[in-house]
Amino acid sequence: MTRDRTALSGPQSGAADPAAGLAPGVPELRLAGIEKSFVTGRGAARSRLLVLKGISLTVQHGEHVAIIGRSGSGKSTLIRCMNLLEVPDRGTIEADGASIYQDRILLSPKQLVGFRRRVGMVFQQFNLFPHLTVVENVALPLTRGVGLAQPAALERAVSMLSKVGLADKLRSYPRELSGGQQQRVAIARTLALQPAVVLFDEPTSALDPELVGEVLAVLRELANEGMTMVIVTHEMAFAAEVSNRVVFLDAGQVAEEGPPEQIFKAPVNPRTQSFVRQFAG
């Protein structure tokens, strides 16, 4: 199917620019009825697997939302749908009250770039350019994507790398860094774009256990500063400590959500109870 890329916001509709500032009292992100399926198999065995089954979720300004669940429950697909790296089959997405997506109708390419600057993402893999230094990796999206002059881009890149504790690695290359340091570079690269929301898709899953702590320390600091964050994670202790709200995803649906005290200490849904016991044990 050819996707209609008609914009639902911006100059064509008179709605708010999705890259603009937050309107008072309006959620940063609102998802309603999100469904997503993928084609599996070949030939006669070809079928569609429904991964997300009508998910609705709201992220308020300054919230830290942890998404947890078993492998295959749809966590990564959901967070990728939040900034349209995966396009849902149906449902609606709003950012700051502006309609971003509605039943396969998308923003224009230019508006989509602006939206993704507003809703940044940090992936499981670091995706750094091996031939560029650390500071060049962080500055590149600012010069190529935002249009900043090189001096201003480098200045912001240095500031963000200092923020994540890598001021001494500016001229290093990715191959000279540990996995934890590379992930901190990736976080700095996202922060340099000055997003309103940052989505983290299992940011520690590719790291050796001894390197997880340094990345979690950066996320903890961002939470303390009030950054709006959505984090897909298997780090249950971290989710309990940092999040304002925990969403338990089960088989593509929100089985339960609430404050961490409820989810981890007094869950209501039997599936949540089973999941929490598994990690507690």
mmCIF file of C-alpha atoms in Angstrom:
data_model
loop_
_atom_site.group_PDB
_atom_site.id
_atom_site.type_symbol
_atom_site.label_atom_id
_atom_site.label_comp_id
_atom_site.label_asym_id
_atom_site.label_seq_id
_atom_site.Cartn_x
_atom_site.Cartn_y
_atom_site.Cartn_z
ATOM 1 C CA MET A 1 0.000 0.000 0.000
ATOM 2 C CA THR A 2 1.239 3.498 -0.814
ATOM 3 C CA ARG A 3 1.219 5.639 2.286
ATOM 4 C CA ASP A 4 -0.511 9.002 2.141
ATOM 5 C CA ARG A 5 1.982 11.478 3.564
ATOM 6 C CA THR A 6 -0.541 14.298 3.933
ATOM 7 C CA ALA A 7 0.384 16.438 6.923
ATOM 8 C CA LEU A 8 -2.031 16.576 9.811
ATOM 9 C CA SER A 9 -0.280 19.519 11.431
ATOM 10 C CA GLY A 10 1.762 22.548 10.504
ATOM 11 C CA PRO A 11 0.936 25.280 7.986
ATOM 12 C CA GLN A 12 -1.393 23.132 5.881
ATOM 13 C CA SER A 13 -3.902 22.531 8.681
ATOM 14 C CA GLY A 14 -3.195 25.442 10.982
ATOM 15 C CA ALA A 15 -2.414 23.103 13.889
ATOM 16 C CA ALA A 16 0.611 23.411 16.126
ATOM 17 C CA ASP A 17 4.047 22.678 14.677
ATOM 18 C CA PRO A 18 5.105 19.262 16.048
ATOM 19 C CA ALA A 19 8.611 20.601 16.698
ATOM 20 C CA ALA A 20 7.341 23.610 18.648
ATOM 21 C CA GLY A 21 7.205 24.058 22.433
ATOM 22 C CA LEU A 22 4.749 22.343 24.736
ATOM 23 C CA ALA A 23 1.352 23.966 25.224
ATOM 24 C CA PRO A 24 0.265 24.282 28.895
ATOM 25 C CA GLY A 25 -1.564 21.209 30.182
ATOM 26 C CA VAL A 26 -1.176 19.223 26.957
ATOM 27 C CA PRO A 27 0.565 15.801 27.090
ATOM 28 C CA GLU A 28 3.920 15.447 25.387
ATOM 29 C CA LEU A 29 2.679 12.296 23.648
ATOM 30 C CA ARG A 30 -0.718 10.666 23.332
ATOM 31 C CA LEU A 31 -1.276 7.326 21.600
ATOM 32 C CA ALA A 32 -4.753 5.897 21.056
ATOM 33 C CA GLY A 33 -5.759 2.535 19.595
ATOM 34 C CA ILE A 34 -2.330 1.753 18.141
ATOM 35 C CA GLU A 35 -2.219 -1.487 16.166
ATOM 36 C CA LYS A 36 0.755 -2.928 14.331
ATOM 37 C CA SER A 37 1.203 -6.209 12.484
ATOM 38 C CA PHE A 38 4.001 -7.835 10.512
ATOM 39 C CA VAL A 39 3.922 -10.336 7.682
ATOM 40 C CA THR A 40 5.417 -13.716 8.590
ATOM 41 C CA GLY A 41 6.113 -16.826 6.545
ATOM 42 C CA ARG A 42 6.170 -17.363 2.792
ATOM 43 C CA GLY A 43 3.835 -18.684 0.140
ATOM 44 C CA ALA A 44 0.894 -20.629 1.522
ATOM 45 C CA ALA A 45 2.223 -20.133 5.055
ATOM 46 C CA ARG A 46 2.217 -16.343 4.703
ATOM 47 C CA SER A 47 0.192 -14.619 7.423
ATOM 48 C CA ARG A 48 0.049 -11.441 9.487
ATOM 49 C CA LEU A 49 1.165 -11.411 13.111
ATOM 50 C CA LEU A 50 -0.616 -8.763 15.190
ATOM 51 C CA VAL A 51 2.062 -7.396 17.545
ATOM 52 C CA LEU A 52 0.307 -4.350 19.037
ATOM 53 C CA LYS A 53 -3.397 -4.700 19.804
ATOM 54 C CA GLY A 54 -5.035 -1.328 20.305
ATOM 55 C CA ILE A 55 -2.587 0.283 22.714
ATOM 56 C CA SER A 56 -3.429 3.649 24.257
ATOM 57 C CA LEU A 57 -0.832 5.540 26.281
ATOM 58 C CA THR A 58 -0.260 9.117 27.422
ATOM 59 C CA VAL A 59 3.106 10.609 28.408
ATOM 60 C CA GLN A 60 2.933 13.812 30.413
ATOM 61 C CA HIS A 61 5.586 16.522 30.521
ATOM 62 C CA GLY A 62 8.371 15.529 32.931
ATOM 63 C CA GLU A 63 7.187 11.929 33.314
ATOM 64 C CA HIS A 64 9.541 8.961 33.361
ATOM 65 C CA VAL A 65 7.605 6.013 31.964
ATOM 66 C CA ALA A 66 9.118 2.535 32.092
ATOM 67 C CA ILE A 67 7.762 -0.099 29.712
ATOM 68 C CA ILE A 68 8.382 -3.649 30.887
ATOM 69 C CA GLY A 69 7.286 -7.102 29.772
ATOM 70 C CA ARG A 70 8.436 -10.429 28.474
ATOM 71 C CA SER A 71 10.477 -10.759 25.302
ATOM 72 C CA GLY A 72 8.133 -10.647 22.322
ATOM 73 C CA SER A 73 5.437 -8.663 24.131
ATOM 74 C CA GLY A 74 5.760 -5.723 21.704
ATOM 75 C CA LYS A 75 7.817 -3.291 23.788
ATOM 76 C CA SER A 76 10.349 -2.302 21.122
ATOM 77 C CA THR A 77 7.681 -2.143 18.431
ATOM 78 C CA LEU A 78 5.622 0.199 20.598
ATOM 79 C CA ILE A 79 8.462 2.591 21.317
ATOM 80 C CA ARG A 80 9.452 2.638 17.635
ATOM 81 C CA CYS A 81 5.868 3.517 16.753
ATOM 82 C CA MET A 82 6.048 6.468 19.147
ATOM 83 C CA ASN A 83 8.276 8.405 16.752
ATOM 84 C CA LEU A 84 7.099 6.613 13.601
ATOM 85 C CA LEU A 85 10.201 4.564 12.926
ATOM 86 C CA GLU A 86 7.554 1.874 12.657
ATOM 87 C CA VAL A 87 4.316 3.089 11.076
ATOM 88 C CA PRO A 88 1.231 1.706 12.855
ATOM 89 C CA ASP A 89 -1.547 0.042 10.880
ATOM 90 C CA ARG A 90 -4.140 2.155 12.643
ATOM 91 C CA GLY A 91 -4.635 4.447 15.621
ATOM 92 C CA THR A 92 -3.660 8.034 16.382
ATOM 93 C CA ILE A 93 -0.569 9.772 17.746
ATOM 94 C CA GLU A 94 -0.471 13.340 19.034
ATOM 95 C CA ALA A 95 2.510 15.385 20.211
ATOM 96 C CA ASP A 96 1.842 18.570 22.176
ATOM 97 C CA GLY A 97 -1.762 18.460 20.963
ATOM 98 C CA ALA A 98 -0.762 18.311 17.281
ATOM 99 C CA SER A 99 -1.933 15.327 15.252
ATOM 100 C CA ILE A 100 1.138 13.412 14.074
ATOM 101 C CA TYR A 101 -0.440 10.233 12.741
ATOM 102 C CA GLN A 102 -3.962 9.010 12.096
ATOM 103 C CA ASP A 103 -4.776 5.688 10.437
ATOM 104 C CA ARG A 104 -1.786 5.638 8.068
ATOM 105 C CA ILE A 105 -1.907 9.355 7.264
ATOM 106 C CA LEU A 106 1.543 10.779 8.032
ATOM 107 C CA LEU A 107 3.296 14.098 8.277
ATOM 108 C CA SER A 108 5.142 15.513 5.325
ATOM 109 C CA PRO A 109 8.820 14.449 5.188
ATOM 110 C CA LYS A 110 9.975 17.855 6.448
ATOM 111 C CA GLN A 111 7.544 17.828 9.374
ATOM 112 C CA LEU A 112 8.484 14.237 10.189
ATOM 113 C CA VAL A 113 12.130 15.286 10.588
ATOM 114 C CA GLY A 114 11.037 18.064 12.961
ATOM 115 C CA PHE A 115 8.891 15.652 14.949
ATOM 116 C CA ARG A 116 11.761 13.189 15.340
ATOM 117 C CA ARG A 117 13.999 15.974 16.624
ATOM 118 C CA ARG A 118 11.330 16.690 19.222
ATOM 119 C CA VAL A 119 10.920 13.009 20.122
ATOM 120 C CA GLY A 120 14.465 11.677 20.160
ATOM 121 C CA MET A 121 15.465 8.041 20.414
ATOM 122 C CA VAL A 122 18.371 6.039 21.791
ATOM 123 C CA PHE A 123 18.641 2.513 20.402
ATOM 124 C CA GLN A 124 19.979 -0.790 21.691
ATOM 125 C CA GLN A 125 22.886 -0.490 19.253
ATOM 126 C CA PHE A 126 25.042 2.615 19.251
ATOM 127 C CA ASN A 127 25.076 3.314 15.484
ATOM 128 C CA LEU A 128 28.190 5.494 15.581
ATOM 129 C CA PHE A 129 30.225 6.284 12.483
ATOM 130 C CA PRO A 130 33.543 4.438 12.966
ATOM 131 C CA HIS A 131 35.551 6.916 10.833
ATOM 132 C CA LEU A 132 34.423 9.950 12.861
ATOM 133 C CA THR A 133 35.666 11.024 16.268
ATOM 134 C CA VAL A 134 33.309 11.112 19.231
ATOM 135 C CA VAL A 135 32.729 14.854 18.967
ATOM 136 C CA GLU A 136 32.210 14.608 15.205
ATOM 137 C CA ASN A 137 29.600 11.866 15.697
ATOM 138 C CA VAL A 138 27.605 14.127 18.003
ATOM 139 C CA ALA A 139 28.023 17.256 15.870
ATOM 140 C CA LEU A 140 27.097 15.655 12.543
ATOM 141 C CA PRO A 141 23.286 15.612 13.021
ATOM 142 C CA LEU A 142 23.460 19.251 14.084
ATOM 143 C CA THR A 143 25.199 20.381 10.892
ATOM 144 C CA ARG A 144 23.475 18.003 8.446
ATOM 145 C CA GLY A 145 20.019 17.814 10.035
ATOM 146 C CA VAL A 146 19.516 21.056 11.947
ATOM 147 C CA GLY A 147 21.718 23.315 9.834
ATOM 148 C CA LEU A 148 23.910 24.657 12.621
ATOM 149 C CA ALA A 149 27.237 26.150 11.648
ATOM 150 C CA GLN A 150 30.199 23.898 12.441
ATOM 151 C CA PRO A 151 31.531 25.985 15.382
ATOM 152 C CA ALA A 152 28.114 26.092 17.080
ATOM 153 C CA ALA A 153 27.576 22.375 16.449
ATOM 154 C CA LEU A 154 30.945 21.473 17.940
ATOM 155 C CA GLU A 155 30.319 23.688 20.960
ATOM 156 C CA ARG A 156 26.995 21.971 21.667
ATOM 157 C CA ALA A 157 28.540 18.545 21.061
ATOM 158 C CA VAL A 158 31.297 19.237 23.588
ATOM 159 C CA SER A 159 28.695 20.409 26.114
ATOM 160 C CA MET A 160 26.599 17.245 25.725
ATOM 161 C CA LEU A 161 29.606 14.945 25.893
ATOM 162 C CA SER A 162 30.701 16.662 29.077
ATOM 163 C CA LYS A 163 27.192 16.123 30.441
ATOM 164 C CA VAL A 164 27.511 12.342 29.976
ATOM 165 C CA GLY A 165 31.025 12.249 31.436
ATOM 166 C CA LEU A 166 33.041 11.987 28.221
ATOM 167 C CA ALA A 167 34.824 15.336 28.067
ATOM 168 C CA ASP A 168 38.133 13.462 27.930
ATOM 169 C CA LYS A 169 37.103 11.369 24.886
ATOM 170 C CA LEU A 170 36.279 14.090 22.347
ATOM 171 C CA ARG A 171 38.988 13.101 19.870
ATOM 172 C CA SER A 172 38.685 9.356 20.402
ATOM 173 C CA TYR A 173 37.167 7.030 17.807
ATOM 174 C CA PRO A 174 34.324 4.604 18.638
ATOM 175 C CA ARG A 175 36.660 1.600 18.417
ATOM 176 C CA GLU A 176 38.701 3.079 21.277
ATOM 177 C CA LEU A 177 35.697 3.194 23.620
ATOM 178 C CA SER A 178 33.963 0.602 25.753
ATOM 179 C CA GLY A 179 30.371 -0.344 24.988
ATOM 180 C CA GLY A 180 29.137 1.794 27.859
ATOM 181 C CA GLN A 181 31.085 4.796 26.604
ATOM 182 C CA GLN A 182 29.733 4.303 23.090
ATOM 183 C CA GLN A 183 26.175 4.235 24.402
ATOM 184 C CA ARG A 184 26.848 7.457 26.310
ATOM 185 C CA VAL A 185 28.025 9.023 23.042
ATOM 186 C CA ALA A 186 24.737 7.915 21.467
ATOM 187 C CA ILE A 187 22.826 9.517 24.332
ATOM 188 C CA ALA A 188 24.816 12.749 23.931
ATOM 189 C CA ARG A 189 24.040 12.735 20.198
ATOM 190 C CA THR A 190 20.315 12.553 20.936
ATOM 191 C CA LEU A 191 20.456 15.205 23.676
ATOM 192 C CA ALA A 192 22.325 17.579 21.351
ATOM 193 C CA LEU A 193 19.170 17.819 19.238
ATOM 194 C CA GLN A 194 17.402 19.251 22.319
ATOM 195 C CA PRO A 195 14.387 16.910 22.256
ATOM 196 C CA ALA A 196 11.305 17.388 24.409
ATOM 197 C CA VAL A 197 11.011 13.613 24.907
ATOM 198 C CA VAL A 198 13.658 10.905 24.744
ATOM 199 C CA LEU A 199 12.736 7.302 23.982
ATOM 200 C CA PHE A 200 15.185 4.628 25.159
ATOM 201 C CA ASP A 201 14.859 1.176 23.618
ATOM 202 C CA GLU A 202 16.629 -1.167 26.046
ATOM 203 C CA PRO A 203 19.723 1.065 26.148
ATOM 204 C CA THR A 204 21.749 -1.406 28.244
ATOM 205 C CA SER A 205 20.836 -4.669 26.505
ATOM 206 C CA ALA A 206 23.952 -4.705 24.280
ATOM 207 C CA LEU A 207 26.331 -4.031 27.177
ATOM 208 C CA ASP A 208 28.393 -6.322 29.341
ATOM 209 C CA PRO A 209 26.989 -6.409 32.895
ATOM 210 C CA GLU A 210 29.883 -4.389 34.348
ATOM 211 C CA LEU A 211 29.157 -1.520 31.924
ATOM 212 C CA VAL A 212 25.432 -1.210 32.588
ATOM 213 C CA GLY A 213 25.847 0.987 35.657
ATOM 214 C CA GLU A 214 27.546 3.876 33.869
ATOM 215 C CA VAL A 215 24.679 4.180 31.368
ATOM 216 C CA LEU A 216 22.028 3.909 34.061
ATOM 217 C CA ALA A 217 23.810 6.668 35.976
ATOM 218 C CA VAL A 218 23.357 9.008 32.982
ATOM 219 C CA LEU A 219 19.660 8.107 32.706
ATOM 220 C CA ARG A 220 19.240 8.645 36.438
ATOM 221 C CA GLU A 221 20.760 12.132 36.117
ATOM 222 C CA LEU A 222 18.461 12.983 33.194
ATOM 223 C CA ALA A 223 15.476 11.867 35.276
ATOM 224 C CA ASN A 224 16.617 14.063 38.164
ATOM 225 C CA GLU A 225 16.781 17.009 35.769
ATOM 226 C CA GLY A 226 13.157 16.464 34.734
ATOM 227 C CA MET A 227 13.685 15.123 31.213
ATOM 228 C CA THR A 228 10.559 13.463 29.815
ATOM 229 C CA MET A 229 11.557 9.870 29.116
ATOM 230 C CA VAL A 230 10.059 6.589 27.986
ATOM 231 C CA ILE A 231 12.330 3.633 28.719
ATOM 232 C CA VAL A 232 11.937 0.058 27.536
ATOM 233 C CA THR A 233 14.036 -1.907 30.001
ATOM 234 C CA HIS A 234 14.690 -5.255 31.649
ATOM 235 C CA GLU A 235 16.411 -3.465 34.555
ATOM 236 C CA MET A 236 13.589 -3.827 37.060
ATOM 237 C CA ALA A 237 15.370 -2.209 40.000
ATOM 238 C CA PHE A 238 16.201 0.808 37.862
ATOM 239 C CA ALA A 239 12.609 1.058 36.597
ATOM 240 C CA ALA A 240 11.325 0.943 40.161
ATOM 241 C CA GLU A 241 13.756 3.655 41.249
ATOM 242 C CA VAL A 242 13.494 6.156 38.403
ATOM 243 C CA SER A 243 10.046 5.862 36.825
ATOM 244 C CA ASN A 244 6.914 7.754 37.807
ATOM 245 C CA ARG A 245 4.794 5.160 36.027
ATOM 246 C CA VAL A 246 5.357 1.595 34.891
ATOM 247 C CA VAL A 247 3.523 0.041 31.937
ATOM 248 C CA PHE A 248 3.447 -3.758 31.799
ATOM 249 C CA LEU A 249 2.976 -4.984 28.243
ATOM 250 C CA ASP A 250 1.717 -8.509 27.682
ATOM 251 C CA ALA A 251 1.033 -10.058 24.262
ATOM 252 C CA GLY A 252 0.753 -6.673 22.597
ATOM 253 C CA GLN A 253 -1.608 -5.117 25.126
ATOM 254 C CA VAL A 254 -1.270 -2.938 28.208
ATOM 255 C CA ALA A 255 -2.053 -5.479 30.904
ATOM 256 C CA GLU A 256 -1.442 -3.087 33.784
ATOM 257 C CA GLU A 257 0.014 0.336 34.443
ATOM 258 C CA GLY A 258 0.541 2.374 37.557
ATOM 259 C CA PRO A 259 3.162 3.761 39.937
ATOM 260 C CA PRO A 260 6.172 1.503 40.521
ATOM 261 C CA GLU A 261 5.029 0.764 44.067
ATOM 262 C CA GLN A 262 1.878 -0.834 42.668
ATOM 263 C CA ILE A 263 3.435 -2.729 39.782
ATOM 264 C CA PHE A 264 6.377 -4.174 41.686
ATOM 265 C CA LYS A 265 4.833 -4.648 45.141
ATOM 266 C CA ALA A 266 1.076 -5.063 44.670
ATOM 267 C CA PRO A 267 0.238 -5.839 41.043
ATOM 268 C CA VAL A 268 -3.410 -6.603 40.301
ATOM 269 C CA ASN A 269 -3.228 -8.491 36.993
ATOM 270 C CA PRO A 270 -2.198 -12.164 37.381
ATOM 271 C CA ARG A 271 0.134 -11.855 34.386
ATOM 272 C CA THR A 272 1.888 -8.918 36.042
ATOM 273 C CA GLN A 273 2.129 -10.874 39.286
ATOM 274 C CA SER A 274 3.757 -13.798 37.471
ATOM 275 C CA PHE A 275 6.218 -11.514 35.660
ATOM 276 C CA VAL A 276 7.254 -9.659 38.808
ATOM 277 C CA ARG A 277 7.721 -12.908 40.744
ATOM 278 C CA GLN A 278 9.973 -14.203 37.983
ATOM 279 C CA PHE A 279 12.330 -11.261 38.364
ATOM 280 C CA ALA A 280 12.082 -11.218 42.149
ATOM 281 C CA GLY A 281 13.050 -14.864 42.253
#
